[in-house]
């Protein structure tokens, strides 16, 4: 802003005001007044005043700004006239609350400007990016961002929302661009925006996982699922049961770094130790706990839930890893227990049938015993203040023992034996997370009927209400659908390298988060969305 002062005639003042009034664009969202930026060659600092009353210095005007191009797209933008904001040497990031320090340091480093720490509202400089908390009890992931007067203000009720505002700013100025003048008001439609990774069948390096966390954070995902125990391997170091750990595994120190990085990006890491099925790696070290049928033949990956030692072993693991994964969510699995895939479980697995009758009376069934097992494991996890999630085929129909009402449904398929329609869970009042294997399953090697999902198909055909197959559930159930998760499963681990997986899921991830952030029709065509994705990198 010029510091040079000069006296103007009354006529000059009137003419200047007329020019400014003609260019004024009123008020943007949040009540921020937006006018024009006046400048003149003779009015710059150190210049000379040489205008005549007949030739007033014109006020500079700007075209009305356009909504920023981001992934996911911002949900509301109020345009204004002005130069916008471009990071320049000497600009700084300041914060209004110490809880925003990590976000402030991160965005300052990304933008190549200084981090100046906590400053009061009176400490304002040209070029500032100010991060503040406020706004009462609104959505903790919502934020507003105003670009005006050569500054950027990002605020929200929670630290996560402020972080997402910095992700929008980062994308806006990517590659030397400018954040447009105006105001963004933004929030996600769905509280669960996830990516799940199967590291049990295929070991992924710490660095690869951390790269995905950075990618997920920039895209405003907020959940990373880690499936680290299955028939093929157990992939995280264990102090309590080192005998079960596979040779190629992550150390607890590596996992702590992964969790810390995820926390800094407001991403919750959701661990999964699947049981009572998919425990082959654990049972390789505990063969006495394998489930065997009436002929003594062991069932693949299944633990004998009639044995008290089986419950103790799994609870030991749940308790140990609850101390490593500090987020508030847990996936217990519960799917594909082999005892329940036969025609008559009571005949095929008499030990389980006997245990069920002892526990639940003469009418007790193997399905009752499996439901009770899941409930007991949920109690173990709840003691650590975790919200519990279970695969949809872990909820068994027609049992006298009912699963607890607070168990969330991770709905992935309708192909499994006895799988019920999503509405069966929604109409019962359960919360559901969408893992639809028709759209969101990236299965290495494309076994059975799986094909690699495409970003275009997700972008154009899927919404969070499309839980099974290609049909959406009625809109009245929308509030019970918490969100969704894209999943990488590694049935054939050598079918793709880490780099190929990262490339293959790139567009599907972006399409998925766009539809979780805003399930409505996207503002861009698929071709334009692809171009924007390529531009943003």
XYZ file of C-alpha atoms in Angstrom:
537
model
C 0.000 0.000 0.000
C 1.388 3.414 -0.927
C 2.495 5.748 1.849
C 2.582 8.791 -0.494
C -0.060 11.376 0.315
C -1.377 14.212 -1.838
C -4.175 16.653 -1.704
C -7.023 16.169 -4.184
C -9.509 18.685 -5.391
C -13.171 18.094 -4.572
C -13.744 17.198 -8.213
C -11.017 14.538 -8.105
C -12.473 13.019 -4.945
C -15.920 12.787 -6.503
C -14.571 11.156 -9.657
C -12.476 8.658 -7.723
C -15.430 7.661 -5.602
C -17.529 7.143 -8.698
C -14.937 4.792 -10.199
C -14.613 2.804 -6.978
C -18.380 2.576 -6.546
C -18.774 1.218 -10.056
C -16.269 -1.535 -9.367
C -17.436 -2.470 -5.886
C -18.801 -6.019 -5.682
C -20.547 -5.960 -2.357
C -20.175 -8.542 0.289
C -18.850 -12.108 0.267
C -19.960 -14.946 2.511
C -19.353 -14.489 6.227
C -20.012 -10.757 5.928
C -16.556 -9.859 4.590
C -16.692 -6.697 2.485
C -14.877 -6.953 -0.831
C -14.016 -3.881 -2.867
C -11.305 -3.092 -5.399
C -7.596 -2.658 -5.060
C -6.702 0.867 -6.225
C -3.300 1.531 -7.722
C -1.717 4.085 -10.003
C 1.642 4.567 -11.518
C 2.010 7.997 -9.920
C 0.705 6.848 -6.565
C 3.314 4.223 -5.717
C 5.611 4.751 -2.790
C 8.320 7.202 -3.692
C 6.487 8.474 -6.841
C 5.368 11.989 -7.666
C 1.857 13.354 -7.880
C 1.233 14.731 -11.376
C -2.456 14.115 -12.112
C -4.727 16.903 -13.309
C -8.402 17.357 -12.433
C -9.311 16.533 -16.036
C -7.458 13.179 -15.914
C -8.150 11.347 -12.641
C -6.096 8.248 -11.893
C -8.326 5.234 -12.718
C -8.927 2.592 -10.076
C -7.675 -0.834 -11.079
C -10.438 -3.408 -11.445
C -10.262 -7.205 -11.557
C -12.512 -9.793 -13.156
C -14.814 -11.671 -10.859
C -12.889 -14.599 -9.395
C -13.595 -18.210 -10.284
C -14.048 -21.086 -7.839
C -10.778 -22.822 -6.978
C -9.945 -26.060 -8.759
C -9.425 -28.600 -5.993
C -9.948 -32.297 -5.275
C -12.391 -32.713 -3.690
C -14.192 -29.652 -5.046
C -15.101 -27.015 -2.478
C -18.809 -27.037 -1.707
C -19.452 -23.277 -1.669
C -17.503 -20.327 -3.034
C -18.444 -16.658 -3.084
C -16.603 -14.873 -5.855
C -15.072 -11.409 -5.506
C -12.883 -8.994 -7.405
C -9.280 -8.711 -6.409
C -5.769 -9.993 -7.070
C -6.067 -13.071 -4.877
C -3.076 -14.378 -2.949
C 0.196 -15.838 -4.182
C 2.928 -16.896 -1.747
C 5.903 -14.532 -1.836
C 9.115 -14.136 0.056
C 8.394 -12.357 3.306
C 4.898 -13.760 3.713
C 4.208 -15.713 6.867
C 1.841 -18.223 8.450
C 0.497 -17.235 11.858
C -1.801 -19.155 14.178
C -4.354 -18.159 16.775
C -4.125 -21.304 18.908
C -1.154 -23.528 19.822
C -3.079 -26.658 18.754
C -2.620 -25.464 15.158
C 1.170 -25.277 15.365
C 1.889 -28.489 13.437
C -0.521 -27.519 10.668
C 0.994 -24.045 10.544
C 4.532 -25.372 10.224
C 3.475 -27.868 7.576
C 1.680 -25.425 5.290
C 4.419 -22.802 5.699
C 7.029 -25.311 4.534
C 4.807 -26.426 1.640
C 4.223 -22.837 0.489
C 7.841 -21.793 0.963
C 7.058 -18.997 3.412
C 7.892 -18.340 7.059
C 6.140 -19.834 10.055
C 5.770 -17.053 12.624
C 3.917 -18.924 15.359
C 1.067 -17.630 17.500
C 0.117 -13.974 17.032
C -2.789 -11.955 18.337
C -5.449 -10.542 16.033
C -3.843 -7.108 16.047
C -0.596 -8.390 14.534
C -1.534 -8.261 10.850
C 0.779 -7.967 7.863
C 0.292 -8.011 4.132
C 0.659 -11.554 2.805
C -0.317 -13.264 6.050
C -1.955 -16.679 6.152
C -3.785 -16.796 9.479
C -5.133 -20.022 10.990
C -7.722 -19.754 13.756
C -10.109 -21.910 15.759
C -13.654 -20.743 16.348
C -17.211 -21.029 15.188
C -18.842 -22.857 18.075
C -20.113 -26.411 17.898
C -20.334 -26.874 14.140
C -18.904 -29.728 12.102
C -15.333 -30.143 13.386
C -14.209 -30.868 9.829
C -15.741 -27.704 8.351
C -13.768 -24.580 7.556
C -14.010 -21.178 5.944
C -11.259 -19.552 3.924
C -11.335 -15.902 2.940
C -8.837 -14.345 0.526
C -9.010 -10.556 0.828
C -6.743 -7.546 1.243
C -3.706 -9.576 0.208
C -4.209 -12.036 3.071
C -5.700 -15.465 3.700
C -7.809 -16.308 6.748
C -8.634 -19.967 7.446
C -10.818 -20.831 10.388
C -13.034 -23.604 11.679
C -14.565 -25.106 14.821
C -11.937 -27.870 14.946
C -8.290 -28.403 14.077
C -9.200 -30.944 11.387
C -11.267 -28.381 9.490
C -8.481 -25.819 9.631
C -6.091 -28.463 8.300
C -8.449 -29.150 5.385
C -8.519 -25.435 4.656
C -4.744 -25.485 4.287
C -5.095 -28.417 1.866
C -7.414 -26.303 -0.258
C -4.943 -23.419 -0.184
C -2.057 -25.728 -1.087
C -3.933 -27.044 -4.117
C -4.987 -23.542 -5.194
C -1.426 -22.242 -5.378
C 0.092 -25.473 -6.713
C 2.786 -24.774 -9.277
C 2.922 -21.019 -8.731
C -0.794 -20.364 -8.976
C -2.941 -17.922 -7.067
C -5.666 -18.466 -4.489
C -8.700 -16.643 -5.898
C -10.176 -13.611 -4.175
C -13.340 -14.555 -2.333
C -14.639 -16.876 0.333
C -14.804 -20.673 0.574
C -17.237 -22.381 2.939
C -16.603 -26.112 2.948
C -17.365 -29.295 4.848
C -17.595 -33.020 4.083
C -20.915 -34.755 3.548
C -19.628 -37.954 5.191
C -17.579 -38.315 8.396
C -15.776 -41.496 7.260
C -13.528 -41.135 4.202
C -11.247 -44.114 4.215
C -8.560 -46.133 2.503
C -7.910 -49.712 3.636
C -4.671 -51.566 2.947
C -4.042 -55.298 3.183
C -0.469 -55.588 4.451
C -0.966 -59.177 5.642
C -0.848 -60.801 2.208
C 1.614 -58.305 0.739
C 4.159 -56.441 2.864
C 4.244 -52.715 2.087
C 7.215 -50.653 3.189
C 6.973 -47.978 5.837
C 7.935 -45.319 3.289
C 5.199 -46.428 0.867
C 2.560 -46.291 3.599
C 3.788 -42.866 4.712
C 3.619 -41.586 1.129
C 0.022 -42.753 0.956
C -0.752 -40.968 4.243
C 0.561 -37.700 2.795
C -1.503 -38.271 -0.331
C -4.607 -39.120 1.684
C -4.178 -36.059 3.884
C -3.946 -33.715 0.917
C -7.159 -35.252 -0.443
C -8.996 -34.836 2.889
C -9.330 -38.551 3.640
C -9.518 -39.160 7.380
C -9.068 -42.918 7.839
C -6.417 -45.534 7.043
C -7.348 -49.159 7.690
C -4.530 -51.671 8.214
C -5.415 -55.348 7.771
C -2.212 -56.863 9.170
C -3.221 -60.396 10.192
C -4.480 -63.132 7.883
C -3.779 -66.701 6.806
C -0.660 -65.677 4.903
C 1.177 -63.579 7.487
C 1.111 -61.503 10.646
C 2.922 -58.269 9.799
C 3.493 -56.236 12.982
C 5.979 -56.946 15.748
C 4.485 -58.391 18.934
C 6.084 -58.281 22.365
C 3.493 -60.597 23.881
C 3.438 -63.222 21.125
C 6.609 -62.981 19.047
C 6.048 -66.541 17.822
C 3.233 -65.436 15.495
C 5.101 -62.630 13.695
C 6.176 -63.153 10.089
C 9.749 -62.523 9.013
C 8.848 -59.535 6.852
C 7.014 -57.217 9.223
C 6.775 -53.677 10.526
C 8.402 -52.964 13.880
C 6.454 -51.229 16.607
C 8.736 -48.197 16.140
C 7.763 -48.043 12.469
C 4.089 -48.316 13.316
C 4.400 -45.529 15.869
C 5.900 -43.301 13.183
C 3.077 -44.226 10.798
C 0.445 -43.461 13.440
C 2.134 -40.166 14.355
C 2.256 -39.066 10.714
C -1.388 -40.033 10.272
C -2.340 -38.088 13.405
C -0.612 -34.998 12.022
C -2.824 -35.281 8.932
C -5.985 -35.906 10.996
C -6.156 -39.488 9.764
C -7.249 -42.237 12.144
C -5.447 -45.560 11.687
C -7.973 -48.383 12.065
C -6.319 -51.749 12.840
C -7.867 -55.087 11.998
C -7.053 -58.446 13.561
C -9.704 -60.567 11.880
C -11.251 -63.390 13.913
C -12.476 -66.093 14.309
C -11.499 -66.698 10.677
C -8.444 -65.477 8.742
C -6.093 -66.428 11.607
C -3.885 -68.861 9.689
C -0.609 -67.114 10.490
C -1.417 -66.999 14.211
C -2.517 -70.638 14.217
C 0.667 -71.780 12.485
C 2.347 -71.078 15.833
C -0.604 -72.479 17.829
C -1.752 -75.572 15.908
C -3.568 -76.920 18.978
C -6.131 -74.098 18.590
C -7.060 -74.915 15.003
C -10.713 -75.669 14.390
C -11.200 -79.267 13.249
C -14.297 -80.900 11.848
C -15.848 -84.214 12.925
C -13.191 -86.079 10.938
C -10.307 -84.165 12.509
C -9.597 -82.108 9.375
C -8.521 -78.526 10.186
C -10.522 -75.661 8.677
C -8.432 -73.068 6.855
C -7.583 -70.073 9.030
C -10.276 -70.833 11.623
C -9.692 -70.858 15.365
C -11.582 -73.205 17.691
C -13.877 -70.789 19.512
C -14.905 -73.498 21.973
C -11.425 -73.362 23.521
C -10.888 -70.780 26.327
C -7.228 -70.557 25.245
C -8.373 -69.261 21.849
C -10.185 -66.320 23.412
C -7.202 -65.548 25.638
C -4.791 -65.542 22.696
C -6.896 -63.167 20.583
C -7.661 -60.906 23.553
C -3.933 -60.733 24.318
C -3.378 -59.385 20.806
C -6.283 -56.937 20.923
C -5.064 -55.531 24.230
C -1.464 -55.279 23.061
C -2.224 -53.458 19.819
C -4.723 -51.121 21.435
C -1.683 -49.544 23.044
C 0.029 -49.150 19.668
C -2.916 -47.865 17.631
C -4.226 -44.895 19.553
C -7.221 -43.975 17.360
C -10.800 -44.474 18.460
C -11.853 -47.127 15.896
C -11.257 -50.853 15.482
C -12.243 -53.494 12.930
C -12.849 -56.937 14.450
C -13.394 -58.663 11.095
C -15.769 -61.501 11.881
C -16.156 -62.641 8.264
C -15.813 -65.992 6.497
C -15.589 -68.306 9.513
C -15.307 -71.718 7.883
C -17.559 -73.484 10.387
C -20.467 -71.416 9.075
C -19.883 -72.132 5.374
C -21.044 -75.767 5.546
C -24.574 -77.098 5.199
C -24.954 -78.217 8.816
C -22.407 -76.667 11.192
C -23.754 -78.604 14.190
C -23.021 -81.929 12.492
C -19.752 -80.940 10.863
C -18.332 -79.298 14.010
C -19.701 -81.193 17.024
C -17.236 -79.598 19.463
C -18.640 -76.168 18.611
C -22.205 -77.471 18.833
C -21.546 -78.869 22.324
C -19.999 -75.590 23.457
C -22.982 -73.654 22.074
C -25.465 -75.782 24.011
C -23.447 -75.388 27.196
C -23.373 -71.613 26.756
C -26.870 -70.944 25.421
C -29.030 -73.921 26.294
C -30.325 -76.823 24.264
C -31.219 -74.580 21.318
C -27.766 -73.024 21.089
C -26.151 -73.161 17.651
C -22.695 -72.682 16.168
C -23.922 -69.330 14.827
C -24.859 -68.329 18.384
C -21.388 -69.294 19.564
C -19.746 -67.255 16.791
C -21.935 -64.236 17.600
C -21.038 -64.573 21.257
C -17.339 -64.758 20.345
C -17.627 -61.499 18.415
C -19.445 -59.848 21.303
C -16.747 -60.860 23.768
C -14.007 -59.518 21.522
C -15.969 -56.282 21.123
C -16.050 -55.982 24.922
C -12.263 -56.311 24.974
C -11.843 -53.499 22.471
C -14.506 -51.273 24.023
C -12.532 -51.318 27.272
C -9.968 -49.238 25.350
C -12.607 -46.696 24.281
C -12.830 -47.912 20.711
C -15.781 -47.873 18.325
C -16.111 -51.344 16.833
C -16.660 -52.241 13.185
C -17.466 -55.711 11.773
C -17.730 -57.005 8.189
C -21.350 -57.435 7.148
C -21.124 -61.238 6.845
C -19.972 -61.341 10.466
C -23.548 -60.445 11.441
C -25.428 -63.736 11.393
C -29.138 -64.064 10.771
C -31.534 -66.063 12.918
C -29.377 -66.335 16.035
C -30.737 -66.289 19.570
C -27.646 -64.301 20.574
C -27.829 -60.801 19.100
C -24.809 -58.627 18.260
C -24.597 -55.400 20.240
C -26.416 -52.425 18.746
C -23.299 -50.253 18.694
C -21.376 -52.501 16.278
C -20.912 -50.698 12.977
C -21.386 -52.612 9.733
C -18.541 -52.613 7.216
C -20.645 -53.593 4.186
C -18.478 -55.073 1.471
C -20.402 -57.715 -0.458
C -23.621 -59.490 -1.234
C -21.830 -62.460 -2.760
C -21.107 -64.343 0.458
C -23.327 -67.200 1.666
C -26.306 -65.770 3.535
C -25.317 -62.147 2.974
C -28.247 -59.850 3.619
C -29.219 -56.692 1.781
C -27.855 -53.423 3.230
C -31.365 -52.300 4.131
C -31.562 -55.147 6.661
C -28.889 -53.392 8.712
C -29.998 -49.830 8.032
C -33.637 -50.499 8.903
C -32.466 -52.018 12.196
C -30.831 -48.686 13.026
C -27.218 -49.736 12.488
C -24.522 -47.383 11.226
C -22.915 -48.602 8.007
C -19.610 -47.882 6.248
C -19.571 -48.514 2.499
C -16.825 -50.856 1.183
C -18.829 -51.945 -1.911
C -16.658 -54.573 -3.629
C -18.316 -53.749 -6.956
C -16.692 -50.298 -7.017
C -14.184 -49.926 -4.176
C -12.190 -53.185 -4.118
C -8.778 -53.156 -5.791
C -7.851 -56.854 -5.612
C -4.369 -57.717 -6.854
C -4.416 -60.280 -9.629
C -8.166 -59.748 -10.248
C -9.263 -63.173 -8.930
C -12.761 -64.597 -9.318
C -14.988 -61.849 -10.734
C -12.923 -58.882 -9.510
C -11.604 -56.293 -11.952
C -9.507 -53.259 -11.044
C -11.902 -50.391 -10.335
C -11.626 -47.254 -12.413
C -11.869 -43.703 -11.201
C -14.341 -42.905 -13.946
C -16.813 -45.576 -12.874
C -16.670 -44.410 -9.255
C -16.960 -40.770 -10.308
C -19.911 -41.285 -12.612
C -21.854 -44.184 -11.062
C -21.099 -44.602 -7.348
C -22.348 -42.725 -4.297
C -22.208 -43.671 -0.606
C -25.779 -44.966 -0.910
C -24.676 -47.576 -3.471
C -23.743 -50.176 -0.862
C -24.249 -53.416 -2.764
C -23.956 -53.962 -6.490
C -24.993 -50.879 -8.462
C -28.309 -49.945 -6.826
C -28.660 -47.183 -4.224
C -30.564 -47.693 -0.999
C -33.461 -45.276 -0.334
C -32.481 -41.736 0.579
C -34.147 -42.033 3.998
C -31.193 -44.172 5.133
C -28.514 -41.717 4.077
C -27.797 -40.414 7.577
C -26.942 -43.922 8.795
C -24.312 -44.368 6.091
C -21.224 -42.910 7.756
C -19.160 -42.867 4.577
C -17.013 -45.295 2.703
C -13.569 -46.770 2.163
C -11.568 -47.710 -0.897
C -9.719 -50.975 -0.245
C -6.606 -52.675 -1.601
C -6.591 -56.447 -1.129
C -3.538 -58.488 -2.060
C -4.848 -61.942 -2.980
C -2.022 -62.303 -5.505
C 0.685 -60.188 -3.889
C 3.155 -60.363 -6.762
C 0.636 -59.258 -9.386
C 1.706 -55.643 -8.909
C 4.643 -53.791 -7.382
C 4.193 -51.057 -4.799
C 4.675 -48.465 -7.541
C 2.047 -50.103 -9.731
C -0.433 -50.172 -6.863
C 0.165 -46.473 -6.160
C -0.397 -45.619 -9.828
C -3.417 -47.905 -10.152
C -5.289 -46.436 -7.193
C -4.435 -42.804 -7.903
C -7.560 -41.780 -9.818
C -9.906 -44.146 -7.959
C -8.858 -42.548 -4.666
C -9.561 -39.082 -6.007
C -12.925 -40.084 -7.409
C -13.867 -41.800 -4.136
C -13.103 -38.802 -1.949
C -14.948 -36.475 -4.313
C -18.115 -38.535 -3.837
C -17.624 -38.830 -0.065
C -17.029 -35.101 0.311
C -20.044 -34.278 -1.859
C -22.240 -37.149 -3.133
C -24.048 -34.887 -5.602
C -23.245 -34.572 -9.276
C -19.629 -33.406 -9.524
C -19.066 -29.922 -10.958
C -16.558 -31.199 -13.535
C -16.883 -33.718 -16.330
C -14.715 -36.806 -15.963
C -12.326 -35.490 -18.629
C -11.956 -32.181 -16.786
C -11.534 -34.011 -13.467
C -8.728 -36.064 -14.988
C -7.025 -32.920 -16.287
C -7.321 -31.235 -12.903
C -5.863 -34.313 -11.222
C -2.906 -34.276 -13.603
C -2.369 -30.554 -12.986
C -2.423 -30.902 -9.217
C -0.053 -33.865 -9.320
